[in-house]
Coordinates of C-alpha atoms in Angstrom, one line a residue:
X260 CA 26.4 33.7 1.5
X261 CA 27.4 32.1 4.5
X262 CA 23.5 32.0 5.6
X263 CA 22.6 30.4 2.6
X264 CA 25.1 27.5 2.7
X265 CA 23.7 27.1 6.6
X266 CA 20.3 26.6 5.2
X267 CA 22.0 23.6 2.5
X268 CA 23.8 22.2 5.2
X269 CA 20.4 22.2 7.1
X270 CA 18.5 20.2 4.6
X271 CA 21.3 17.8 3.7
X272 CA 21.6 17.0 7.5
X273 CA 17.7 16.3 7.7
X274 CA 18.0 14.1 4.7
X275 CA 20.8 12.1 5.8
X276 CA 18.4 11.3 8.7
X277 CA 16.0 10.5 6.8
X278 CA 17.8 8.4 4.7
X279 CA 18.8 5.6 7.7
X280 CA 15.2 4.6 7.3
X281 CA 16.4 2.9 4.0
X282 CA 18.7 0.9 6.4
X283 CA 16.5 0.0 8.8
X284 CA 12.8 0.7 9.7
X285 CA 12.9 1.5 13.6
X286 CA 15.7 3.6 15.1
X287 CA 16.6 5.3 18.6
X288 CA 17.5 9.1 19.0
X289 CA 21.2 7.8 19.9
X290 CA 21.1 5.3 17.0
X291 CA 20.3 8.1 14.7
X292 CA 22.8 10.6 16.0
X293 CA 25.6 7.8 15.9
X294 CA 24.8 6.8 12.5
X295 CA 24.8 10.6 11.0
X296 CA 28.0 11.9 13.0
X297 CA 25.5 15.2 14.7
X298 CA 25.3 15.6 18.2
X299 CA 21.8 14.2 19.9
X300 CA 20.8 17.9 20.7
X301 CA 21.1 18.8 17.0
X302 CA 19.4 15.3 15.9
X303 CA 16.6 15.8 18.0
X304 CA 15.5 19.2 16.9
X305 CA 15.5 17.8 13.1
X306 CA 13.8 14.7 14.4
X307 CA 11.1 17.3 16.2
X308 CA 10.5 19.4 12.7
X309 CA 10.8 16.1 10.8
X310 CA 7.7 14.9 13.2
X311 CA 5.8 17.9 13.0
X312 CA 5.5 17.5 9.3
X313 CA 4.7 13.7 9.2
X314 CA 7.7 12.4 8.0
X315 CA 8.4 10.9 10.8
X316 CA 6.5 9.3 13.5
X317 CA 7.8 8.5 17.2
X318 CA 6.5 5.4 19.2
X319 CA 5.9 7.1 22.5
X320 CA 6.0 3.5 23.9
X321 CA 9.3 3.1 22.8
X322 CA 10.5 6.0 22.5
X323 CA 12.0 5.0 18.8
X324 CA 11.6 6.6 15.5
X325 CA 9.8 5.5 11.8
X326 CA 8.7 6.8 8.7
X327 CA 5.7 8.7 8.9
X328 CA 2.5 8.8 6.8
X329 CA 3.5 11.8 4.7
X330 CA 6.4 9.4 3.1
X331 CA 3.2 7.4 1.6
X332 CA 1.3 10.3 0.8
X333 CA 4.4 11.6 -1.4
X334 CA 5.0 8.4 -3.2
X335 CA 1.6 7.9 -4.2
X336 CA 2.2 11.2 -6.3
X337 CA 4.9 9.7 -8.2
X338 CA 2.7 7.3 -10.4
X339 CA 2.6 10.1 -13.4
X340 CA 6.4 10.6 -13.8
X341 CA 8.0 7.2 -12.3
X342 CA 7.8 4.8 -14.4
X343 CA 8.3 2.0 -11.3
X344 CA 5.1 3.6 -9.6
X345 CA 3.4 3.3 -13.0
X346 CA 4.2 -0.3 -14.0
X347 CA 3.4 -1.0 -10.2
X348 CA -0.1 0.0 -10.8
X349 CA -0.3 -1.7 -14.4
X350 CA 0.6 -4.8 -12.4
X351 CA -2.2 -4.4 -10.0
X352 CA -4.5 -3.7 -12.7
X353 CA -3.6 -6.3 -14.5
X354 CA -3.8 -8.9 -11.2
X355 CA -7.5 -7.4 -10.5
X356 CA -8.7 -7.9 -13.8
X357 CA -7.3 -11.6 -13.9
X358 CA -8.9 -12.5 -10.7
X359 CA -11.9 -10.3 -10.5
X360 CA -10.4 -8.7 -6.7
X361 CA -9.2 -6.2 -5.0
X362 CA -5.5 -5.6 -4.8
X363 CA -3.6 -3.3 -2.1
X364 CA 0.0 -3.3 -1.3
X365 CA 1.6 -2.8 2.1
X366 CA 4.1 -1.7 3.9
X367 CA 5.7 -1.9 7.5
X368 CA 5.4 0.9 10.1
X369 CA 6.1 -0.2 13.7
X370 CA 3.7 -2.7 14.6
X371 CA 1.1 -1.8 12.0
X372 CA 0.5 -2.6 8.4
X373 CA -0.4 0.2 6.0
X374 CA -1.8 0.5 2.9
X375 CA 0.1 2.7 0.1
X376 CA -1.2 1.5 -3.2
X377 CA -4.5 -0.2 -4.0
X378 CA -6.8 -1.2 -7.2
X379 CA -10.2 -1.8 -6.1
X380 CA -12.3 -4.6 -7.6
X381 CA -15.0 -4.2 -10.4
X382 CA -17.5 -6.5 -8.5
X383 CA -20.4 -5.2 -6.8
X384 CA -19.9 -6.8 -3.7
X385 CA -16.1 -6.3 -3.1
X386 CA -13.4 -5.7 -0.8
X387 CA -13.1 -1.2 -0.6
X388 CA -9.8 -1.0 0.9
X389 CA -8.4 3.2 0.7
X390 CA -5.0 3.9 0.6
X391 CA -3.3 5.5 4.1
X392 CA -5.2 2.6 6.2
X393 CA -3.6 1.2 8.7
X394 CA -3.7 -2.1 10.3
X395 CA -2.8 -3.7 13.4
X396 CA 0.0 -6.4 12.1
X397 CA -1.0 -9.3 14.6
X398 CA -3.9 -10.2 11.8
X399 CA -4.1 -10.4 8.1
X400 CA -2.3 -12.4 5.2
X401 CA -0.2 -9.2 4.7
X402 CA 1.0 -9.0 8.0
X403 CA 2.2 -12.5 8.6
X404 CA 4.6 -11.9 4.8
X405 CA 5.9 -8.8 6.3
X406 CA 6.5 -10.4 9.3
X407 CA 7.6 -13.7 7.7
X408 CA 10.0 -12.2 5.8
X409 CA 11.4 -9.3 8.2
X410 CA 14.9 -9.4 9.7
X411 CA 15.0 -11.8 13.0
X412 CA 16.0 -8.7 15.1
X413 CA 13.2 -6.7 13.5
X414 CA 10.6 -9.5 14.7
X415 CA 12.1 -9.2 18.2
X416 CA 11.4 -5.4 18.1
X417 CA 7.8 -6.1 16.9
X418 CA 6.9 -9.4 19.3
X419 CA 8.6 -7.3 22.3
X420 CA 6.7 -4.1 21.8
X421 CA 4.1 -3.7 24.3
X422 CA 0.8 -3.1 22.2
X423 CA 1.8 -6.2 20.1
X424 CA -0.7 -9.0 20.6
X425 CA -1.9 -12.6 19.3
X426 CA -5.1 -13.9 17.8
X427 CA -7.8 -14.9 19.8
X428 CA -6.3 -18.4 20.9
X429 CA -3.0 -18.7 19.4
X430 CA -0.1 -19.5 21.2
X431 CA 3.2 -18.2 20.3
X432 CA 4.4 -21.7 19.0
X433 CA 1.1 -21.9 16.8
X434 CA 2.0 -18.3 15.5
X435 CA 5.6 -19.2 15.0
X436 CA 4.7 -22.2 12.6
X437 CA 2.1 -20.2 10.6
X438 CA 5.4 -17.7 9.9
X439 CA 7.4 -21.1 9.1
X440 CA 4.8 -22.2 6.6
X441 CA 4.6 -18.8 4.5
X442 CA 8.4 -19.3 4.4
X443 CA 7.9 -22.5 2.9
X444 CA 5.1 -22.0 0.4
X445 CA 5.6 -18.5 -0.2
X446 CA 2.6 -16.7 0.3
X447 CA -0.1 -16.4 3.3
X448 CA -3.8 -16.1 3.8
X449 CA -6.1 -15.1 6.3
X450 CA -9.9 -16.1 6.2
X451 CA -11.9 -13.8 8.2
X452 CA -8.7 -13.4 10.4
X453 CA -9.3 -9.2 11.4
X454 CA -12.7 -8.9 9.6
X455 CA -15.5 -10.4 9.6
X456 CA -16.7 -12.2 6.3
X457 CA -13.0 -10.6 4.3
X458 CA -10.4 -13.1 3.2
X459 CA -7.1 -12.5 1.8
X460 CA -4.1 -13.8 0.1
X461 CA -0.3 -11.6 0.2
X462 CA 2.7 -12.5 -1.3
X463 CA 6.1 -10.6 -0.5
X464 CA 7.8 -7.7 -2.9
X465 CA 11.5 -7.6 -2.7
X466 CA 13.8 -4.9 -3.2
X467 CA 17.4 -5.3 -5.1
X468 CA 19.0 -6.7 -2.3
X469 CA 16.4 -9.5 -1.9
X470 CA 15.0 -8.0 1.7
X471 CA 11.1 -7.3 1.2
X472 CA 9.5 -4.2 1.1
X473 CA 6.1 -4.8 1.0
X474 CA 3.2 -7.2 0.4
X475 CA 1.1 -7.4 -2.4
X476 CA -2.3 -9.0 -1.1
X477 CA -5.5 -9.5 -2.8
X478 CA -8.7 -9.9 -0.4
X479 CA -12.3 -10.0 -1.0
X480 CA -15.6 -11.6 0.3
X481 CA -14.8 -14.6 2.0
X482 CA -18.0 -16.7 0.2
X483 CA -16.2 -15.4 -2.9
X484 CA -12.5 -15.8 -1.6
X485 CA -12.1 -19.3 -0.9
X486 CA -9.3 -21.4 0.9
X487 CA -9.4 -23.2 -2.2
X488 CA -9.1 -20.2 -4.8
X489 CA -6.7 -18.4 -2.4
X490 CA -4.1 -21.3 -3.3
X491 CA -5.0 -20.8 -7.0
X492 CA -4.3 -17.2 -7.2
X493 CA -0.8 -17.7 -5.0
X494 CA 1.1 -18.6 -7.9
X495 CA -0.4 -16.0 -10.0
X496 CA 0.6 -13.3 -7.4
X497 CA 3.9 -14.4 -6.6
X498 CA 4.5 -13.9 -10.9
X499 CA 3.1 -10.6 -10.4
X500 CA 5.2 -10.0 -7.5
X501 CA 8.1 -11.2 -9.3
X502 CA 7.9 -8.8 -11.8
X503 CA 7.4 -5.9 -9.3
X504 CA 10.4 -6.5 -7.6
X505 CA 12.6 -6.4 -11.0
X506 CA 10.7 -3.0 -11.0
X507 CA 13.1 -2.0 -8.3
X508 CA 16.5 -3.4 -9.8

């Protein structure tokens, strides 16, 4: 009896750590241990198994902790019994059938991007973009909302991490203001920003407390994709995206 309430206790300790990455994305092994009351020997050995089995990944650069790939993999198994995951992906069908591309949504690991949900266009020349990709977040109209919209402390983690980087011939001033400017309009595009001849428009997802949680992006063939329909389709987005986040009320 006593083993078995051990194991509990076990599994509701490994949770609870798992559960400060609804707080906050990036945490130290002392963060951690602090937040959940265990010692850090105890904390680490969770964090360890936790690893092992892809739920959570360890910047060896930084030597902090995040979600790992497995959380994704999980959630995209929900669409046939949640109805948020299903209305989500009604959403996106909808959105691709109204403007003819391919939609993805994003979310934030470390200094990446990666995709969790996508809805690929019907076009024969289109945008293929596979869910569990991940992207460098220094390019792309999804990476500038979920850096746009990010906590200020959480930017200074991801600007002061040593692999982060800059466009070819952008300045951090320049890079600053393009962040400025999705604040003010709302949504951000990229035109052949990571790829060539791929352009793409994002718009942010909030959750119930009004912090984002991901980007929904649409992105195609930039001949197709223009500067000019990219600011078309913003407002259409941002309605879908609007609806997606009352999903999560």
């Amino acid at each position: 009896m006593d083993e078995g309430k051990t194991t509990v206790r076990s599994v509701e300790r490994a949770l609870d750590l798992l559960l400060c990455f609804t707080i906050r994305p990036s945490w130290a092994m002392t963060e951690l241990a602090q937040q959940v009351g265990l010692h850090k020997s105890t904390v680490h050995r969770m964090l360890a198994t936790l690893e092992e089995k892809g739920f959570i990944e360890r910047d060896p650069v930084t030597d902090r902790y995040q979600l790992g790939l497995m959380v994704w993999e999980l959630s995209a198994n929900l669409a046939a019994t949640n109805d948020q995951s299903t209305m989500w992906q009604k959403e996106m069908e909808r959105l691709r059938d109204q403007l003819g591309e391919t939609v993805s949504i994003y979310v934030r690991s470390g200094v990446e991007r990666i995709r969790i949900q996508s809805v690929q266009s019907n076009e024969p020349v289109r945008r293929v973009a596979p869910v569990g990709a991940r992207f460098p977040l220094y390019a792309g109209a999804s990476s500038k909302i979920l850096i746009a919209y990010a906590m200020p402390e959480e930017q200074q983690e991801i600007w002061q991490h040593p692999t982060w980087q800059l466009r070819d011939q952008l300045t951090m001033d320049k890079y600053q203001s393009e962040l400025c400017e999705v604040l003010e309009q709302g949504y951000a595009v990229s035109f052949e920003e990571r790829e060539s001849g791929v352009a793409a428009v994002s718009v942010p997802i909030f959750d119930r407390e009004g912090l984002i949680i991901a980007a929904l992006a649409v992105s195609g063939p930039s001949g197709r994709l223009t500067q000019e329909r990219m600011r078309e389709y913003a407002p259409i987005m941002q309605s879908a995206a609007k609806r997606m986040s009352m999903m999560t009320r």
